Amino acid sequence: MFYRQYYVSPLGRLSLVASEEALYGIWLEGQNHFQAGLEEEKLVDTSNPILEVTKKWLQAYFEGENPSPNILPLAERGTDFQQKVWSALRAIPYGQSRSYGQIGKQLSCHSAQAVGTAIGKNPWLILIPCHRVLPNTGHIGNYAAGEAAKRFLLHLEGLRFDKM
């Protein structure tokens, strides 16, 4: 069974889903891969302790704090490669960014496209900071939740770009 609660954020309504043991995902309604891997009939719209901690984490984040994502247990999801990419994302410090190429080099992967595809399927929006990955061009790049959401998150963390 999965528990779901909604959290109204400055980006819009977020769907938070957890089991008894771990956080399964955070998605902005309407984003790419919304609630991927979940069947609506298996979701119970009620809270649990993991969702309560997730809401507190999000509140602190949107208030401009830098809460540790390590307080939330994450469900085992994704392929081995996706898990490696998501782990690399977790290592990007608050207020900093990396390029797709830098992430690929770190993982000994020569395909920025493969890295980008794995990033796009990250089920933990904001918590695993895929918004901190930018193309080498200096532009903002793609984001599963949309360009406006990515701009908002980068600005919240104090990142500014000339080409944004």
PDB file of N, CA and C in Angstrom, residues 7-70:
ATOM      1  N   TYR A   7       0.840  18.523  -1.202  1.00  0.00           N
ATOM      2  CA  TYR A   7       1.480  19.656  -0.534  1.00  0.00           C
ATOM      3  C   TYR A   7       1.419  20.833  -1.497  1.00  0.00           C
ATOM      4  N   VAL A   8       0.817  21.922  -1.054  1.00  0.00           N
ATOM      5  CA  VAL A   8       0.722  23.107  -1.903  1.00  0.00           C
ATOM      6  C   VAL A   8       2.000  23.915  -1.713  1.00  0.00           C
ATOM      7  N   SER A   9       2.778  23.998  -2.779  1.00  0.00           N
ATOM      8  CA  SER A   9       4.078  24.666  -2.748  1.00  0.00           C
ATOM      9  C   SER A   9       4.024  25.925  -3.611  1.00  0.00           C
ATOM     10  N   PRO A  10       5.068  26.744  -3.562  1.00  0.00           N
ATOM     11  CA  PRO A  10       5.131  27.890  -4.475  1.00  0.00           C
ATOM     12  C   PRO A  10       5.163  27.487  -5.952  1.00  0.00           C
ATOM     13  N   LEU A  11       5.507  26.238  -6.244  1.00  0.00           N
ATOM     14  CA  LEU A  11       5.518  25.738  -7.621  1.00  0.00           C
ATOM     15  C   LEU A  11       4.153  25.267  -8.075  1.00  0.00           C
ATOM     16  N   GLY A  12       3.295  24.908  -7.133  1.00  0.00           N
ATOM     17  CA  GLY A  12       2.013  24.292  -7.415  1.00  0.00           C
ATOM     18  C   GLY A  12       1.828  23.102  -6.490  1.00  0.00           C
ATOM     19  N   ARG A  13       0.822  22.309  -6.771  1.00  0.00           N
ATOM     20  CA  ARG A  13       0.507  21.179  -5.907  1.00  0.00           C
ATOM     21  C   ARG A  13       1.447  20.009  -6.176  1.00  0.00           C
ATOM     22  N   LEU A  14       2.102  19.563  -5.105  1.00  0.00           N
ATOM     23  CA  LEU A  14       3.009  18.422  -5.169  1.00  0.00           C
ATOM     24  C   LEU A  14       2.300  17.182  -4.638  1.00  0.00           C
ATOM     25  N   SER A  15       2.488  16.074  -5.317  1.00  0.00           N
ATOM     26  CA  SER A  15       2.002  14.778  -4.857  1.00  0.00           C
ATOM     27  C   SER A  15       3.155  14.084  -4.138  1.00  0.00           C
ATOM     28  N   LEU A  16       2.940  13.733  -2.883  1.00  0.00           N
ATOM     29  CA  LEU A  16       3.937  13.038  -2.071  1.00  0.00           C
ATOM     30  C   LEU A  16       3.436  11.624  -1.846  1.00  0.00           C
ATOM     31  N   VAL A  17       4.251  10.635  -2.137  1.00  0.00           N
ATOM     32  CA  VAL A  17       3.840   9.236  -2.001  1.00  0.00           C
ATOM     33  C   VAL A  17       4.900   8.475  -1.218  1.00  0.00           C
ATOM     34  N   ALA A  18       4.431   7.681  -0.244  1.00  0.00           N
ATOM     35  CA  ALA A  18       5.343   6.883   0.574  1.00  0.00           C
ATOM     36  C   ALA A  18       4.698   5.554   0.933  1.00  0.00           C
ATOM     37  N   SER A  19       5.543   4.599   1.233  1.00  0.00           N
ATOM     38  CA  SER A  19       5.099   3.345   1.836  1.00  0.00           C
ATOM     39  C   SER A  19       5.288   3.508   3.336  1.00  0.00           C
ATOM     40  N   GLU A  20       5.162   2.429   4.075  1.00  0.00           N
ATOM     41  CA  GLU A  20       5.431   2.482   5.515  1.00  0.00           C
ATOM     42  C   GLU A  20       6.915   2.692   5.790  1.00  0.00           C
ATOM     43  N   GLU A  21       7.758   2.272   4.840  1.00  0.00           N
ATOM     44  CA  GLU A  21       9.204   2.278   5.063  1.00  0.00           C
ATOM     45  C   GLU A  21       9.959   3.418   4.393  1.00  0.00           C
ATOM     46  N   ALA A  22       9.433   3.959   3.277  1.00  0.00           N
ATOM     47  CA  ALA A  22      10.250   4.897   2.499  1.00  0.00           C
ATOM     48  C   ALA A  22       9.402   5.846   1.657  1.00  0.00           C
ATOM     49  N   LEU A  23      10.030   6.952   1.298  1.00  0.00           N
ATOM     50  CA  LEU A  23       9.415   7.917   0.388  1.00  0.00           C
ATOM     51  C   LEU A  23       9.550   7.380  -1.031  1.00  0.00           C
ATOM     52  N   TYR A  24       8.442   7.291  -1.726  1.00  0.00           N
ATOM     53  CA  TYR A  24       8.420   6.723  -3.067  1.00  0.00           C
ATOM     54  C   TYR A  24       8.584   7.796  -4.142  1.00  0.00           C
ATOM     55  N   GLY A  25       8.101   9.006  -3.858  1.00  0.00           N
ATOM     56  CA  GLY A  25       8.250  10.056  -4.853  1.00  0.00           C
ATOM     57  C   GLY A  25       7.642  11.378  -4.445  1.00  0.00           C
ATOM     58  N   ILE A  26       8.106  12.426  -5.126  1.00  0.00           N
ATOM     59  CA  ILE A  26       7.557  13.782  -5.025  1.00  0.00           C
ATOM     60  C   ILE A  26       7.413  14.272  -6.458  1.00  0.00           C
ATOM     61  N   TRP A  27       6.198  14.632  -6.847  1.00  0.00           N
ATOM     62  CA  TRP A  27       5.957  15.088  -8.214  1.00  0.00           C
ATOM     63  C   TRP A  27       5.103  16.343  -8.206  1.00  0.00           C
ATOM     64  N   LEU A  28       5.378  17.241  -9.130  1.00  0.00           N
ATOM     65  CA  LEU A  28       4.507  18.385  -9.372  1.00  0.00           C
ATOM     66  C   LEU A  28       3.402  17.919 -10.300  1.00  0.00           C
ATOM     67  N   GLU A  29       2.172  18.215  -9.949  1.00  0.00           N
ATOM     68  CA  GLU A  29       1.074  17.779 -10.809  1.00  0.00           C
ATOM     69  C   GLU A  29       1.299  18.260 -12.237  1.00  0.00           C
ATOM     70  N   GLY A  30       1.148  17.350 -13.166  1.00  0.00           N
ATOM     71  CA  GLY A  30       1.292  17.661 -14.574  1.00  0.00           C
ATOM     72  C   GLY A  30       2.697  17.513 -15.128  1.00  0.00           C
ATOM     73  N   GLN A  31       3.682  17.241 -14.271  1.00  0.00           N
ATOM     74  CA  GLN A  31       5.055  17.103 -14.764  1.00  0.00           C
ATOM     75  C   GLN A  31       5.215  15.810 -15.546  1.00  0.00           C
ATOM     76  N   ASN A  32       6.294  15.728 -16.315  1.00  0.00           N
ATOM     77  CA  ASN A  32       6.629  14.480 -17.012  1.00  0.00           C
ATOM     78  C   ASN A  32       6.827  13.369 -15.979  1.00  0.00           C
ATOM     79  N   HIS A  33       6.403  12.187 -16.321  1.00  0.00           N
ATOM     80  CA  HIS A  33       6.559  10.984 -15.485  1.00  0.00           C
ATOM     81  C   HIS A  33       5.832  11.129 -14.139  1.00  0.00           C
ATOM     82  N   PHE A  34       4.717  11.872 -14.115  1.00  0.00           N
ATOM     83  CA  PHE A  34       3.953  12.077 -12.885  1.00  0.00           C
ATOM     84  C   PHE A  34       3.516  10.743 -12.292  1.00  0.00           C
ATOM     85  N   GLN A  35       3.893  10.517 -11.039  1.00  0.00           N
ATOM     86  CA  GLN A  35       3.567   9.304 -10.289  1.00  0.00           C
ATOM     87  C   GLN A  35       3.890   8.030 -11.068  1.00  0.00           C
ATOM     88  N   ALA A  36       4.985   8.050 -11.812  1.00  0.00           N
ATOM     89  CA  ALA A  36       5.398   6.901 -12.624  1.00  0.00           C
ATOM     90  C   ALA A  36       5.561   5.658 -11.765  1.00  0.00           C
ATOM     91  N   GLY A  37       5.020   4.559 -12.254  1.00  0.00           N
ATOM     92  CA  GLY A  37       5.138   3.278 -11.574  1.00  0.00           C
ATOM     93  C   GLY A  37       4.064   3.037 -10.525  1.00  0.00           C
ATOM     94  N   LEU A  38       3.128   3.969 -10.381  1.00  0.00           N
ATOM     95  CA  LEU A  38       2.075   3.813  -9.379  1.00  0.00           C
ATOM     96  C   LEU A  38       0.721   3.613 -10.043  1.00  0.00           C
ATOM     97  N   GLU A  39      -0.088   2.795  -9.406  1.00  0.00           N
ATOM     98  CA  GLU A  39      -1.462   2.598  -9.869  1.00  0.00           C
ATOM     99  C   GLU A  39      -2.373   3.372  -8.925  1.00  0.00           C
ATOM    100  N   GLU A  40      -3.215   4.204  -9.497  1.00  0.00           N
ATOM    101  CA  GLU A  40      -4.084   5.084  -8.707  1.00  0.00           C
ATOM    102  C   GLU A  40      -4.882   4.328  -7.648  1.00  0.00           C
ATOM    103  N   GLU A  41      -5.350   3.138  -7.992  1.00  0.00           N
ATOM    104  CA  GLU A  41      -6.186   2.376  -7.055  1.00  0.00           C
ATOM    105  C   GLU A  41      -5.397   1.831  -5.854  1.00  0.00           C
ATOM    106  N   LYS A  42      -4.065   1.876  -5.914  1.00  0.00           N
ATOM    107  CA  LYS A  42      -3.246   1.402  -4.799  1.00  0.00           C
ATOM    108  C   LYS A  42      -2.786   2.543  -3.886  1.00  0.00           C
ATOM    109  N   LEU A  43      -3.272   3.753  -4.169  1.00  0.00           N
ATOM    110  CA  LEU A  43      -2.914   4.913  -3.358  1.00  0.00           C
ATOM    111  C   LEU A  43      -4.011   5.225  -2.354  1.00  0.00           C
ATOM    112  N   VAL A  44      -3.607   5.418  -1.119  1.00  0.00           N
ATOM    113  CA  VAL A  44      -4.548   5.801  -0.064  1.00  0.00           C
ATOM    114  C   VAL A  44      -4.248   7.255   0.287  1.00  0.00           C
ATOM    115  N   ASP A  45      -5.237   8.102   0.159  1.00  0.00           N
ATOM    116  CA  ASP A  45      -5.041   9.527   0.418  1.00  0.00           C
ATOM    117  C   ASP A  45      -5.118   9.827   1.907  1.00  0.00           C
ATOM    118  N   THR A  46      -4.022   9.544   2.578  1.00  0.00           N
ATOM    119  CA  THR A  46      -3.875   9.842   4.000  1.00  0.00           C
ATOM    120  C   THR A  46      -2.387   9.972   4.303  1.00  0.00           C
ATOM    121  N   SER A  47      -2.087  10.504   5.451  1.00  0.00           N
ATOM    122  CA  SER A  47      -0.690  10.720   5.791  1.00  0.00           C
ATOM    123  C   SER A  47      -0.099   9.517   6.516  1.00  0.00           C
ATOM    124  N   ASN A  48       1.211   9.554   6.643  1.00  0.00           N
ATOM    125  CA  ASN A  48       1.938   8.618   7.487  1.00  0.00           C
ATOM    126  C   ASN A  48       3.178   9.366   7.987  1.00  0.00           C
ATOM    127  N   PRO A  49       3.954   8.797   8.892  1.00  0.00           N
ATOM    128  CA  PRO A  49       5.098   9.531   9.443  1.00  0.00           C
ATOM    129  C   PRO A  49       6.102  10.011   8.393  1.00  0.00           C
ATOM    130  N   ILE A  50       6.352   9.234   7.362  1.00  0.00           N
ATOM    131  CA  ILE A  50       7.309   9.641   6.332  1.00  0.00           C
ATOM    132  C   ILE A  50       6.788  10.858   5.565  1.00  0.00           C
ATOM    133  N   LEU A  51       5.504  10.867   5.278  1.00  0.00           N
ATOM    134  CA  LEU A  51       4.933  12.017   4.570  1.00  0.00           C
ATOM    135  C   LEU A  51       4.952  13.268   5.444  1.00  0.00           C
ATOM    136  N   GLU A  52       4.762  13.110   6.737  1.00  0.00           N
ATOM    137  CA  GLU A  52       4.821  14.264   7.642  1.00  0.00           C
ATOM    138  C   GLU A  52       6.219  14.872   7.663  1.00  0.00           C
ATOM    139  N   VAL A  53       7.245  14.034   7.717  1.00  0.00           N
ATOM    140  CA  VAL A  53       8.624  14.527   7.689  1.00  0.00           C
ATOM    141  C   VAL A  53       8.913  15.179   6.334  1.00  0.00           C
ATOM    142  N   THR A  54       8.390  14.607   5.257  1.00  0.00           N
ATOM    143  CA  THR A  54       8.592  15.163   3.915  1.00  0.00           C
ATOM    144  C   THR A  54       7.984  16.558   3.820  1.00  0.00           C
ATOM    145  N   LYS A  55       6.781  16.735   4.353  1.00  0.00           N
ATOM    146  CA  LYS A  55       6.142  18.055   4.316  1.00  0.00           C
ATOM    147  C   LYS A  55       6.949  19.080   5.115  1.00  0.00           C
ATOM    148  N   LYS A  56       7.489  18.676   6.255  1.00  0.00           N
ATOM    149  CA  LYS A  56       8.319  19.590   7.048  1.00  0.00           C
ATOM    150  C   LYS A  56       9.599  19.938   6.289  1.00  0.00           C
ATOM    151  N   TRP A  57      10.178  18.958   5.613  1.00  0.00           N
ATOM    152  CA  TRP A  57      11.378  19.204   4.820  1.00  0.00           C
ATOM    153  C   TRP A  57      11.075  20.216   3.715  1.00  0.00           C
ATOM    154  N   LEU A  58       9.979  20.005   2.993  1.00  0.00           N
ATOM    155  CA  LEU A  58       9.602  20.923   1.916  1.00  0.00           C
ATOM    156  C   LEU A  58       9.334  22.330   2.441  1.00  0.00           C
ATOM    157  N   GLN A  59       8.665  22.427   3.576  1.00  0.00           N
ATOM    158  CA  GLN A  59       8.389  23.737   4.153  1.00  0.00           C
ATOM    159  C   GLN A  59       9.695  24.475   4.457  1.00  0.00           C
ATOM    160  N   ALA A  60      10.640  23.790   5.059  1.00  0.00           N
ATOM    161  CA  ALA A  60      11.939  24.403   5.375  1.00  0.00           C
ATOM    162  C   ALA A  60      12.657  24.806   4.089  1.00  0.00           C
ATOM    163  N   TYR A  61      12.630  23.945   3.094  1.00  0.00           N
ATOM    164  CA  TYR A  61      13.292  24.245   1.824  1.00  0.00           C
ATOM    165  C   TYR A  61      12.694  25.510   1.196  1.00  0.00           C
ATOM    166  N   PHE A  62      11.378  25.573   1.107  1.00  0.00           N
ATOM    167  CA  PHE A  62      10.742  26.721   0.472  1.00  0.00           C
ATOM    168  C   PHE A  62      10.860  28.001   1.299  1.00  0.00           C
ATOM    169  N   GLU A  63      11.214  27.869   2.563  1.00  0.00           N
ATOM    170  CA  GLU A  63      11.487  29.046   3.392  1.00  0.00           C
ATOM    171  C   GLU A  63      12.929  29.507   3.239  1.00  0.00           C
ATOM    172  N   GLY A  64      13.678  28.861   2.332  1.00  0.00           N
ATOM    173  CA  GLY A  64      15.041  29.275   2.040  1.00  0.00           C
ATOM    174  C   GLY A  64      16.099  28.591   2.878  1.00  0.00           C
ATOM    175  N   GLU A  65      15.707  27.593   3.648  1.00  0.00           N
ATOM    176  CA  GLU A  65      16.672  26.836   4.438  1.00  0.00           C
ATOM    177  C   GLU A  65      17.298  25.751   3.555  1.00  0.00           C
ATOM    178  N   ASN A  66      18.284  25.094   4.081  1.00  0.00           N
ATOM    179  CA  ASN A  66      18.951  24.006   3.371  1.00  0.00           C
ATOM    180  C   ASN A  66      18.835  22.733   4.209  1.00  0.00           C
ATOM    181  N   PRO A  67      17.623  22.158   4.310  1.00  0.00           N
ATOM    182  CA  PRO A  67      17.468  20.961   5.143  1.00  0.00           C
ATOM    183  C   PRO A  67      18.177  19.756   4.529  1.00  0.00           C
ATOM    184  N   SER A  68      18.677  18.890   5.367  1.00  0.00           N
ATOM    185  CA  SER A  68      19.367  17.698   4.886  1.00  0.00           C
ATOM    186  C   SER A  68      18.378  16.708   4.280  1.00  0.00           C
ATOM    187  N   PRO A  69      18.620  16.283   3.040  1.00  0.00           N
ATOM    188  CA  PRO A  69      17.742  15.279   2.447  1.00  0.00           C
ATOM    189  C   PRO A  69      17.955  13.890   3.039  1.00  0.00           C
ATOM    190  N   ASN A  70      19.010  13.720   3.816  1.00  0.00           N
ATOM    191  CA  ASN A  70      19.330  12.408   4.370  1.00  0.00           C
ATOM    192  C   ASN A  70      18.378  11.974   5.474  1.00  0.00           C
TER     193      ASN A  70
END
